[in-house]
Amino acid sequence: KWAPGFRARRFRQGIDVDAVLLTGNPAIKLCELSKQVSYGILLIDGTNTEWRIKNWVMEAERLGCTVRILKRRPAFVVPLP
């Protein structure tokens, strides 16, 4: 989950995660997030506004990121090894 104080944190090495969940309508640009976190898929839940979702989707397309909008398709299945 997005932590309100995350923006102020800087890491020596980036963080590598499977997925990032954007919830609570955070004011974040994906290019800034991508500088700190490497992720396989970006999940956007229903607590975010439509205009912010639209902006993230456009930015994700430019960055080549995979996005899943849970507001429109709430079921998300993660295959386990």
mmCIF file with all atom_site columns, C-alpha atoms in Angstrom:
data_model
loop_
_atom_site.group_PDB
_atom_site.id
_atom_site.type_symbol
_atom_site.label_atom_id
_atom_site.label_alt_id
_atom_site.label_comp_id
_atom_site.label_asym_id
_atom_site.label_entity_id
_atom_site.label_seq_id
_atom_site.pdbx_PDB_ins_code
_atom_site.Cartn_x
_atom_site.Cartn_y
_atom_site.Cartn_z
_atom_site.occupancy
_atom_site.B_iso_or_equiv
_atom_site.pdbx_formal_charge
_atom_site.auth_seq_id
_atom_site.auth_comp_id
_atom_site.auth_asym_id
_atom_site.auth_atom_id
_atom_site.pdbx_PDB_model_num
ATOM 1  C CA . LYS A 1 1  ? 0.000   0.000   0.000   1.00 0.00 ? 1  LYS A CA 1
ATOM 2  C CA . TRP A 1 2  ? 1.165   3.542   -0.719  1.00 0.00 ? 2  TRP A CA 1
ATOM 3  C CA . ALA A 1 3  ? 2.614   5.168   2.392   1.00 0.00 ? 3  ALA A CA 1
ATOM 4  C CA . PRO A 1 4  ? 2.088   8.935   2.733   1.00 0.00 ? 4  PRO A CA 1
ATOM 5  C CA . GLY A 1 5  ? 5.745   9.563   3.667   1.00 0.00 ? 5  GLY A CA 1
ATOM 6  C CA . PHE A 1 6  ? 7.193   7.428   0.859   1.00 0.00 ? 6  PHE A CA 1
ATOM 7  C CA . ARG A 1 7  ? 8.031   10.386  -1.345  1.00 0.00 ? 7  ARG A CA 1
ATOM 8  C CA . ALA A 1 8  ? 10.549  11.760  1.108   1.00 0.00 ? 8  ALA A CA 1
ATOM 9  C CA . ARG A 1 9  ? 12.439  8.466   1.293   1.00 0.00 ? 9  ARG A CA 1
ATOM 10 C CA . ARG A 1 10 ? 15.444  7.796   -0.871  1.00 0.00 ? 10 ARG A CA 1
ATOM 11 C CA . PHE A 1 11 ? 16.995  4.381   -1.212  1.00 0.00 ? 11 PHE A CA 1
ATOM 12 C CA . ARG A 1 12 ? 20.584  3.566   -2.105  1.00 0.00 ? 12 ARG A CA 1
ATOM 13 C CA . GLN A 1 13 ? 19.295  0.785   -4.295  1.00 0.00 ? 13 GLN A CA 1
ATOM 14 C CA . GLY A 1 14 ? 15.912  0.596   -5.910  1.00 0.00 ? 14 GLY A CA 1
ATOM 15 C CA . ILE A 1 15 ? 13.244  -1.695  -4.541  1.00 0.00 ? 15 ILE A CA 1
ATOM 16 C CA . ASP A 1 16 ? 12.141  -4.601  -6.736  1.00 0.00 ? 16 ASP A CA 1
ATOM 17 C CA . VAL A 1 17 ? 8.555   -5.794  -6.198  1.00 0.00 ? 17 VAL A CA 1
ATOM 18 C CA . ASP A 1 18 ? 6.027   -7.852  -8.132  1.00 0.00 ? 18 ASP A CA 1
ATOM 19 C CA . ALA A 1 19 ? 3.230   -5.273  -7.922  1.00 0.00 ? 19 ALA A CA 1
ATOM 20 C CA . VAL A 1 20 ? 2.479   -1.757  -6.718  1.00 0.00 ? 20 VAL A CA 1
ATOM 21 C CA . LEU A 1 21 ? -1.019  -0.878  -5.493  1.00 0.00 ? 21 LEU A CA 1
ATOM 22 C CA . LEU A 1 22 ? -2.082  2.748   -5.848  1.00 0.00 ? 22 LEU A CA 1
ATOM 23 C CA . THR A 1 23 ? -4.905  3.454   -3.405  1.00 0.00 ? 23 THR A CA 1
ATOM 24 C CA . GLY A 1 24 ? -6.320  6.546   -1.714  1.00 0.00 ? 24 GLY A CA 1
ATOM 25 C CA . ASN A 1 25 ? -5.745  8.845   -4.707  1.00 0.00 ? 25 ASN A CA 1
ATOM 26 C CA . PRO A 1 26 ? -2.048  9.662   -4.059  1.00 0.00 ? 26 PRO A CA 1
ATOM 27 C CA . ALA A 1 27 ? -0.554  12.625  -5.910  1.00 0.00 ? 27 ALA A CA 1
ATOM 28 C CA . ILE A 1 28 ? 2.310   10.704  -7.508  1.00 0.00 ? 28 ILE A CA 1
ATOM 29 C CA . LYS A 1 29 ? 3.777   10.579  -10.973 1.00 0.00 ? 29 LYS A CA 1
ATOM 30 C CA . LEU A 1 30 ? 4.771   7.147   -12.196 1.00 0.00 ? 30 LEU A CA 1
ATOM 31 C CA . CYS A 1 31 ? 8.085   8.444   -13.475 1.00 0.00 ? 31 CYS A CA 1
ATOM 32 C CA . GLU A 1 32 ? 8.947   9.455   -9.887  1.00 0.00 ? 32 GLU A CA 1
ATOM 33 C CA . LEU A 1 33 ? 7.753   6.118   -8.514  1.00 0.00 ? 33 LEU A CA 1
ATOM 34 C CA . SER A 1 34 ? 9.795   4.245   -11.129 1.00 0.00 ? 34 SER A CA 1
ATOM 35 C CA . LYS A 1 35 ? 12.982  5.957   -9.967  1.00 0.00 ? 35 LYS A CA 1
ATOM 36 C CA . GLN A 1 36 ? 12.626  4.213   -6.591  1.00 0.00 ? 36 GLN A CA 1
ATOM 37 C CA . VAL A 1 37 ? 10.631  1.061   -7.313  1.00 0.00 ? 37 VAL A CA 1
ATOM 38 C CA . SER A 1 38 ? 10.886  -1.538  -10.059 1.00 0.00 ? 38 SER A CA 1
ATOM 39 C CA . TYR A 1 39 ? 7.587   -3.421  -10.434 1.00 0.00 ? 39 TYR A CA 1
ATOM 40 C CA . GLY A 1 40 ? 5.973   -5.975  -12.688 1.00 0.00 ? 40 GLY A CA 1
ATOM 41 C CA . ILE A 1 41 ? 2.427   -4.618  -12.622 1.00 0.00 ? 41 ILE A CA 1
ATOM 42 C CA . LEU A 1 42 ? 0.721   -1.468  -11.417 1.00 0.00 ? 42 LEU A CA 1
ATOM 43 C CA . LEU A 1 43 ? -2.619  -2.046  -9.696  1.00 0.00 ? 43 LEU A CA 1
ATOM 44 C CA . ILE A 1 44 ? -4.999  0.912   -9.384  1.00 0.00 ? 44 ILE A CA 1
ATOM 45 C CA . ASP A 1 45 ? -7.986  0.427   -7.073  1.00 0.00 ? 45 ASP A CA 1
ATOM 46 C CA . GLY A 1 46 ? -11.413 2.035   -6.919  1.00 0.00 ? 46 GLY A CA 1
ATOM 47 C CA . THR A 1 47 ? -10.516 4.683   -4.337  1.00 0.00 ? 47 THR A CA 1
ATOM 48 C CA . ASN A 1 48 ? -8.777  6.743   -7.019  1.00 0.00 ? 48 ASN A CA 1
ATOM 49 C CA . THR A 1 49 ? -10.528 9.382   -9.119  1.00 0.00 ? 49 THR A CA 1
ATOM 50 C CA . GLU A 1 50 ? -11.193 8.752   -12.795 1.00 0.00 ? 50 GLU A CA 1
ATOM 51 C CA . TRP A 1 51 ? -9.059  11.696  -13.949 1.00 0.00 ? 51 TRP A CA 1
ATOM 52 C CA . ARG A 1 52 ? -6.087  10.475  -11.919 1.00 0.00 ? 52 ARG A CA 1
ATOM 53 C CA . ILE A 1 53 ? -6.533  6.923   -13.254 1.00 0.00 ? 53 ILE A CA 1
ATOM 54 C CA . LYS A 1 54 ? -6.637  8.288   -16.805 1.00 0.00 ? 54 LYS A CA 1
ATOM 55 C CA . ASN A 1 55 ? -3.403  10.247  -16.229 1.00 0.00 ? 55 ASN A CA 1
ATOM 56 C CA . TRP A 1 56 ? -1.640  7.204   -14.745 1.00 0.00 ? 56 TRP A CA 1
ATOM 57 C CA . VAL A 1 57 ? -2.740  4.992   -17.629 1.00 0.00 ? 57 VAL A CA 1
ATOM 58 C CA . MET A 1 58 ? -1.385  7.484   -20.181 1.00 0.00 ? 58 MET A CA 1
ATOM 59 C CA . GLU A 1 59 ? 1.887   7.807   -18.259 1.00 0.00 ? 59 GLU A CA 1
ATOM 60 C CA . ALA A 1 60 ? 2.149   4.007   -17.898 1.00 0.00 ? 60 ALA A CA 1
ATOM 61 C CA . GLU A 1 61 ? 1.770   3.606   -21.657 1.00 0.00 ? 61 GLU A CA 1
ATOM 62 C CA . ARG A 1 62 ? 4.654   6.031   -22.220 1.00 0.00 ? 62 ARG A CA 1
ATOM 63 C CA . LEU A 1 63 ? 6.782   4.146   -19.668 1.00 0.00 ? 63 LEU A CA 1
ATOM 64 C CA . GLY A 1 64 ? 5.831   0.708   -20.984 1.00 0.00 ? 64 GLY A CA 1
ATOM 65 C CA . CYS A 1 65 ? 4.267   -0.374  -17.666 1.00 0.00 ? 65 CYS A CA 1
ATOM 66 C CA . THR A 1 66 ? 1.584   -3.033  -17.263 1.00 0.00 ? 66 THR A CA 1
ATOM 67 C CA . VAL A 1 67 ? -1.519  -1.616  -15.550 1.00 0.00 ? 67 VAL A CA 1
ATOM 68 C CA . ARG A 1 68 ? -4.618  -3.242  -14.088 1.00 0.00 ? 68 ARG A CA 1
ATOM 69 C CA . ILE A 1 69 ? -7.514  -0.993  -13.063 1.00 0.00 ? 69 ILE A CA 1
ATOM 70 C CA . LEU A 1 70 ? -9.318  -2.801  -10.263 1.00 0.00 ? 70 LEU A CA 1
ATOM 71 C CA . LYS A 1 71 ? -12.164 -0.263  -10.315 1.00 0.00 ? 71 LYS A CA 1
ATOM 72 C CA . ARG A 1 72 ? -13.235 -1.701  -13.674 1.00 0.00 ? 72 ARG A CA 1
ATOM 73 C CA . ARG A 1 73 ? -12.123 -5.332  -13.216 1.00 0.00 ? 73 ARG A CA 1
ATOM 74 C CA . PRO A 1 74 ? -11.952 -5.995  -9.461  1.00 0.00 ? 74 PRO A CA 1
ATOM 75 C CA . ALA A 1 75 ? -10.834 -9.622  -9.562  1.00 0.00 ? 75 ALA A CA 1
ATOM 76 C CA . PHE A 1 76 ? -7.087  -10.039 -9.855  1.00 0.00 ? 76 PHE A CA 1
ATOM 77 C CA . VAL A 1 77 ? -5.608  -13.530 -9.671  1.00 0.00 ? 77 VAL A CA 1
ATOM 78 C CA . VAL A 1 78 ? -1.938  -14.089 -8.956  1.00 0.00 ? 78 VAL A CA 1
ATOM 79 C CA . PRO A 1 79 ? -0.641  -17.494 -10.048 1.00 0.00 ? 79 PRO A CA 1
ATOM 80 C CA . LEU A 1 80 ? 1.449   -19.181 -7.372  1.00 0.00 ? 80 LEU A CA 1
ATOM 81 C CA . PRO A 1 81 ? 4.521   -21.222 -8.272  1.00 0.00 ? 81 PRO A CA 1
#
